Amino acid sequence: MHRGSFPEKGVSITMKQKFDPAFFELFQKTKERNLFRLTKRFNLLISQKLELKMAEHGFPGFKIVYYGFLANLDLNGTISSDLSARLCVTKQAISKMTKEIESLGFIKFFPHETDGRSSVIQLTEKGEELLVTGMTISQNIRQELVEIVGEPAIDQMISTLKLILDENVLSDSKIRTTKKA
């Protein structure tokens, strides 16, 4: 038996089987305000909009993950292990992304000055153009959202998301959301 609680409705139900009709009915009533569903849909909406606009501005094949990768490179370049820590992904994932992004001409490599085993990843001119274009499009998308819900609501949403991610307020979370010093 599984016990679930739905704070929006102040209702607690007990299920005896996987698709208990009472649970399913309650689920249908509360799904429009489900945090996981809303964050996934919002992320998809923003990602698709950014990717579409980037293609319109001369960056076909652009993926949202590239922007996070490129935005975490230092002006004078970054080694892959530092990038891995900043993005909270494995070194293998960084290696795969680097190959993809390099093939599109957004990054280049040069030898590390003191560590012969490492290469430094640096933006190319095309990579810099992508960041500038992405920032402009991001500001335009933000403005569209402001026109829908107003500046205070967008500022509050951003502040709340930043607090949750920076402070990792979910006490039992084992997921890294920021680089630990």
mmCIF file of C-alpha atoms in Angstrom:
data_model
loop_
_atom_site.group_PDB
_atom_site.id
_atom_site.type_symbol
_atom_site.label_atom_id
_atom_site.label_comp_id
_atom_site.label_asym_id
_atom_site.label_seq_id
_atom_site.Cartn_x
_atom_site.Cartn_y
_atom_site.Cartn_z
ATOM 1 C CA MET A 1 0.000 0.000 0.000
ATOM 2 C CA HIS A 2 1.305 3.475 -0.909
ATOM 3 C CA ARG A 3 0.343 6.621 0.922
ATOM 4 C CA GLY A 4 0.530 9.960 -0.916
ATOM 5 C CA SER A 5 -0.203 13.522 0.033
ATOM 6 C CA PHE A 6 -1.255 16.377 -2.206
ATOM 7 C CA PRO A 7 -0.715 19.667 -0.365
ATOM 8 C CA GLU A 8 -2.484 21.783 -3.005
ATOM 9 C CA LYS A 9 -5.738 20.050 -2.149
ATOM 10 C CA GLY A 10 -4.968 19.206 1.482
ATOM 11 C CA VAL A 11 -5.910 15.617 0.689
ATOM 12 C CA SER A 12 -4.162 12.424 1.665
ATOM 13 C CA ILE A 13 -5.161 9.164 0.036
ATOM 14 C CA THR A 14 -4.151 5.546 0.291
ATOM 15 C CA MET A 15 -3.736 3.374 -2.799
ATOM 16 C CA LYS A 16 -4.287 -0.354 -2.735
ATOM 17 C CA GLN A 17 -3.371 -0.863 -6.373
ATOM 18 C CA LYS A 18 -1.280 0.890 -8.969
ATOM 19 C CA PHE A 19 -4.155 2.681 -10.736
ATOM 20 C CA ASP A 20 -6.536 3.258 -7.887
ATOM 21 C CA PRO A 21 -9.373 5.361 -9.390
ATOM 22 C CA ALA A 22 -9.349 7.830 -6.458
ATOM 23 C CA PHE A 23 -5.622 8.454 -6.887
ATOM 24 C CA PHE A 24 -5.910 8.786 -10.647
ATOM 25 C CA GLU A 25 -8.752 11.293 -10.330
ATOM 26 C CA LEU A 26 -6.777 13.351 -7.807
ATOM 27 C CA PHE A 27 -3.683 13.149 -10.011
ATOM 28 C CA GLN A 28 -5.660 14.500 -12.975
ATOM 29 C CA LYS A 29 -6.924 17.424 -10.875
ATOM 30 C CA THR A 30 -3.474 18.369 -9.550
ATOM 31 C CA LYS A 31 -1.180 17.717 -12.539
ATOM 32 C CA GLU A 32 -1.503 21.262 -13.915
ATOM 33 C CA ARG A 33 0.313 22.554 -10.805
ATOM 34 C CA ASN A 34 2.816 19.708 -10.490
ATOM 35 C CA LEU A 35 6.290 21.178 -9.926
ATOM 36 C CA PHE A 36 8.126 18.527 -11.938
ATOM 37 C CA ARG A 37 5.737 18.739 -14.872
ATOM 38 C CA LEU A 38 5.844 22.545 -14.936
ATOM 39 C CA THR A 39 9.646 22.814 -14.716
ATOM 40 C CA LYS A 40 10.084 20.220 -17.458
ATOM 41 C CA ARG A 41 7.590 21.955 -19.751
ATOM 42 C CA PHE A 42 9.114 25.388 -19.071
ATOM 43 C CA ASN A 43 12.627 24.124 -19.771
ATOM 44 C CA LEU A 44 11.447 22.524 -23.010
ATOM 45 C CA LEU A 45 9.651 25.705 -24.073
ATOM 46 C CA ILE A 46 12.653 27.960 -23.457
ATOM 47 C CA SER A 47 15.161 25.492 -24.944
ATOM 48 C CA GLN A 48 13.173 25.002 -28.136
ATOM 49 C CA LYS A 49 12.582 28.724 -28.526
ATOM 50 C CA LEU A 50 16.293 29.495 -28.072
ATOM 51 C CA GLU A 51 17.366 26.744 -30.477
ATOM 52 C CA LEU A 52 14.871 27.939 -33.115
ATOM 53 C CA LYS A 53 15.978 31.577 -32.784
ATOM 54 C CA MET A 54 19.670 30.585 -32.909
ATOM 55 C CA ALA A 55 19.020 28.711 -36.172
ATOM 56 C CA GLU A 56 17.278 31.804 -37.561
ATOM 57 C CA HIS A 57 20.381 33.846 -36.658
ATOM 58 C CA GLY A 58 22.841 31.621 -38.493
ATOM 59 C CA PHE A 59 23.525 28.826 -35.995
ATOM 60 C CA PRO A 60 21.690 25.774 -37.381
ATOM 61 C CA GLY A 61 22.212 22.620 -35.371
ATOM 62 C CA PHE A 62 22.736 24.626 -32.187
ATOM 63 C CA LYS A 63 21.804 22.744 -29.003
ATOM 64 C CA ILE A 64 21.040 24.442 -25.693
ATOM 65 C CA VAL A 65 23.728 22.361 -23.970
ATOM 66 C CA TYR A 66 26.372 24.093 -26.133
ATOM 67 C CA TYR A 67 25.487 27.458 -24.634
ATOM 68 C CA GLY A 68 26.103 26.251 -21.082
ATOM 69 C CA PHE A 69 29.394 24.712 -22.168
ATOM 70 C CA LEU A 70 30.641 27.844 -23.944
ATOM 71 C CA ALA A 71 29.421 30.202 -21.212
ATOM 72 C CA ASN A 72 31.616 28.369 -18.697
ATOM 73 C CA LEU A 73 34.855 28.920 -20.596
ATOM 74 C CA ASP A 74 37.209 31.540 -19.172
ATOM 75 C CA LEU A 75 38.396 34.366 -21.405
ATOM 76 C CA ASN A 76 41.875 32.821 -21.662
ATOM 77 C CA GLY A 77 40.546 29.263 -21.923
ATOM 78 C CA THR A 78 39.691 26.422 -19.555
ATOM 79 C CA ILE A 79 40.908 22.867 -19.104
ATOM 80 C CA SER A 80 38.349 20.084 -19.439
ATOM 81 C CA SER A 81 38.533 18.962 -15.785
ATOM 82 C CA ASP A 82 37.608 22.482 -14.614
ATOM 83 C CA LEU A 83 34.794 22.591 -17.147
ATOM 84 C CA SER A 84 33.557 19.202 -15.950
ATOM 85 C CA ALA A 85 33.366 20.499 -12.360
ATOM 86 C CA ARG A 86 31.595 23.711 -13.391
ATOM 87 C CA LEU A 87 28.966 21.875 -15.415
ATOM 88 C CA CYS A 88 28.632 19.031 -12.893
ATOM 89 C CA VAL A 89 29.128 16.393 -15.576
ATOM 90 C CA THR A 90 31.648 13.622 -16.103
ATOM 91 C CA LYS A 91 34.913 14.104 -17.954
ATOM 92 C CA GLN A 92 33.611 11.631 -20.541
ATOM 93 C CA ALA A 93 30.578 13.860 -21.158
ATOM 94 C CA ILE A 94 32.878 16.866 -21.561
ATOM 95 C CA SER A 95 35.012 14.927 -24.033
ATOM 96 C CA LYS A 96 31.958 14.079 -26.143
ATOM 97 C CA MET A 97 30.637 17.655 -26.037
ATOM 98 C CA THR A 98 34.061 19.080 -26.898
ATOM 99 C CA LYS A 99 34.237 16.992 -30.058
ATOM 100 C CA GLU A 100 30.756 18.075 -31.144
ATOM 101 C CA ILE A 101 31.353 21.737 -30.381
ATOM 102 C CA GLU A 102 34.807 21.776 -31.967
ATOM 103 C CA SER A 103 33.395 20.241 -35.164
ATOM 104 C CA LEU A 104 31.001 23.212 -35.376
ATOM 105 C CA GLY A 105 33.906 25.658 -35.071
ATOM 106 C CA PHE A 106 32.943 27.207 -31.716
ATOM 107 C CA ILE A 107 36.084 26.187 -29.810
ATOM 108 C CA LYS A 108 39.769 25.514 -30.390
ATOM 109 C CA PHE A 109 42.484 23.822 -28.364
ATOM 110 C CA PHE A 110 45.983 24.870 -27.446
ATOM 111 C CA PRO A 111 48.605 23.267 -25.171
ATOM 112 C CA HIS A 112 48.532 24.072 -21.468
ATOM 113 C CA GLU A 113 51.540 26.230 -20.458
ATOM 114 C CA THR A 114 52.604 24.120 -17.474
ATOM 115 C CA ASP A 115 50.770 20.774 -17.748
ATOM 116 C CA GLY A 116 51.821 18.802 -20.802
ATOM 117 C CA ARG A 117 48.929 16.354 -20.276
ATOM 118 C CA SER A 118 46.238 19.045 -20.594
ATOM 119 C CA SER A 119 44.883 21.122 -23.412
ATOM 120 C CA VAL A 120 43.175 24.439 -22.929
ATOM 121 C CA ILE A 121 39.773 24.951 -24.551
ATOM 122 C CA GLN A 122 39.119 28.445 -25.847
ATOM 123 C CA LEU A 123 36.331 30.159 -27.760
ATOM 124 C CA THR A 124 36.836 30.881 -31.450
ATOM 125 C CA GLU A 125 35.437 34.032 -33.047
ATOM 126 C CA LYS A 126 32.429 31.985 -34.113
ATOM 127 C CA GLY A 127 31.996 30.823 -30.496
ATOM 128 C CA GLU A 128 32.116 34.415 -29.285
ATOM 129 C CA GLU A 129 29.484 35.366 -31.890
ATOM 130 C CA LEU A 130 27.294 32.508 -30.676
ATOM 131 C CA LEU A 131 27.496 33.741 -27.066
ATOM 132 C CA VAL A 132 26.629 37.308 -28.055
ATOM 133 C CA THR A 133 23.731 36.137 -30.216
ATOM 134 C CA GLY A 134 22.531 33.784 -27.466
ATOM 135 C CA MET A 135 22.605 36.565 -24.886
ATOM 136 C CA THR A 136 20.601 38.874 -27.156
ATOM 137 C CA ILE A 137 18.017 36.170 -27.866
ATOM 138 C CA SER A 138 17.859 35.274 -24.171
ATOM 139 C CA GLN A 139 17.115 38.910 -23.307
ATOM 140 C CA ASN A 140 14.393 38.985 -25.985
ATOM 141 C CA ILE A 141 12.787 35.810 -24.600
ATOM 142 C CA ARG A 142 12.928 37.281 -21.090
ATOM 143 C CA GLN A 143 11.181 40.407 -22.382
ATOM 144 C CA GLU A 144 8.444 38.273 -23.951
ATOM 145 C CA LEU A 145 7.899 36.641 -20.563
ATOM 146 C CA VAL A 146 7.854 40.063 -18.843
ATOM 147 C CA GLU A 147 5.120 41.171 -21.244
ATOM 148 C CA ILE A 148 3.047 38.147 -20.198
ATOM 149 C CA VAL A 149 3.475 38.206 -16.384
ATOM 150 C CA GLY A 150 5.312 41.435 -15.571
ATOM 151 C CA GLU A 151 8.835 42.300 -14.423
ATOM 152 C CA PRO A 152 8.279 41.576 -10.699
ATOM 153 C CA ALA A 153 7.041 38.031 -11.412
ATOM 154 C CA ILE A 154 10.023 37.238 -13.668
ATOM 155 C CA ASP A 155 12.487 38.728 -11.164
ATOM 156 C CA GLN A 156 10.881 36.686 -8.370
ATOM 157 C CA MET A 157 10.993 33.491 -10.444
ATOM 158 C CA ILE A 158 14.671 34.011 -11.265
ATOM 159 C CA SER A 159 15.532 34.851 -7.643
ATOM 160 C CA THR A 160 13.688 31.781 -6.381
ATOM 161 C CA LEU A 161 15.321 29.437 -8.898
ATOM 162 C CA LYS A 162 18.738 30.909 -8.123
ATOM 163 C CA LEU A 163 18.217 30.434 -4.380
ATOM 164 C CA ILE A 164 17.167 26.814 -4.822
ATOM 165 C CA LEU A 165 20.085 26.018 -7.118
ATOM 166 C CA ASP A 166 22.766 28.018 -5.274
ATOM 167 C CA GLU A 167 21.845 26.884 -1.784
ATOM 168 C CA ASN A 168 20.695 23.413 -2.799
ATOM 169 C CA VAL A 169 17.887 23.752 -0.274
ATOM 170 C CA LEU A 170 16.719 20.187 -0.790
ATOM 171 C CA SER A 171 18.472 18.783 2.261
ATOM 172 C CA ASP A 172 18.546 15.194 1.061
ATOM 173 C CA SER A 173 19.773 16.039 -2.431
ATOM 174 C CA LYS A 174 22.936 14.374 -3.635
ATOM 175 C CA ILE A 175 22.838 16.283 -6.913
ATOM 176 C CA ARG A 176 25.485 18.945 -7.409
ATOM 177 C CA THR A 177 24.024 22.122 -8.856
ATOM 178 C CA THR A 178 27.021 24.369 -8.391
ATOM 179 C CA LYS A 179 30.789 23.987 -8.257
ATOM 180 C CA LYS A 180 31.922 23.336 -4.714
ATOM 181 C CA ALA A 181 35.004 25.289 -3.662
#
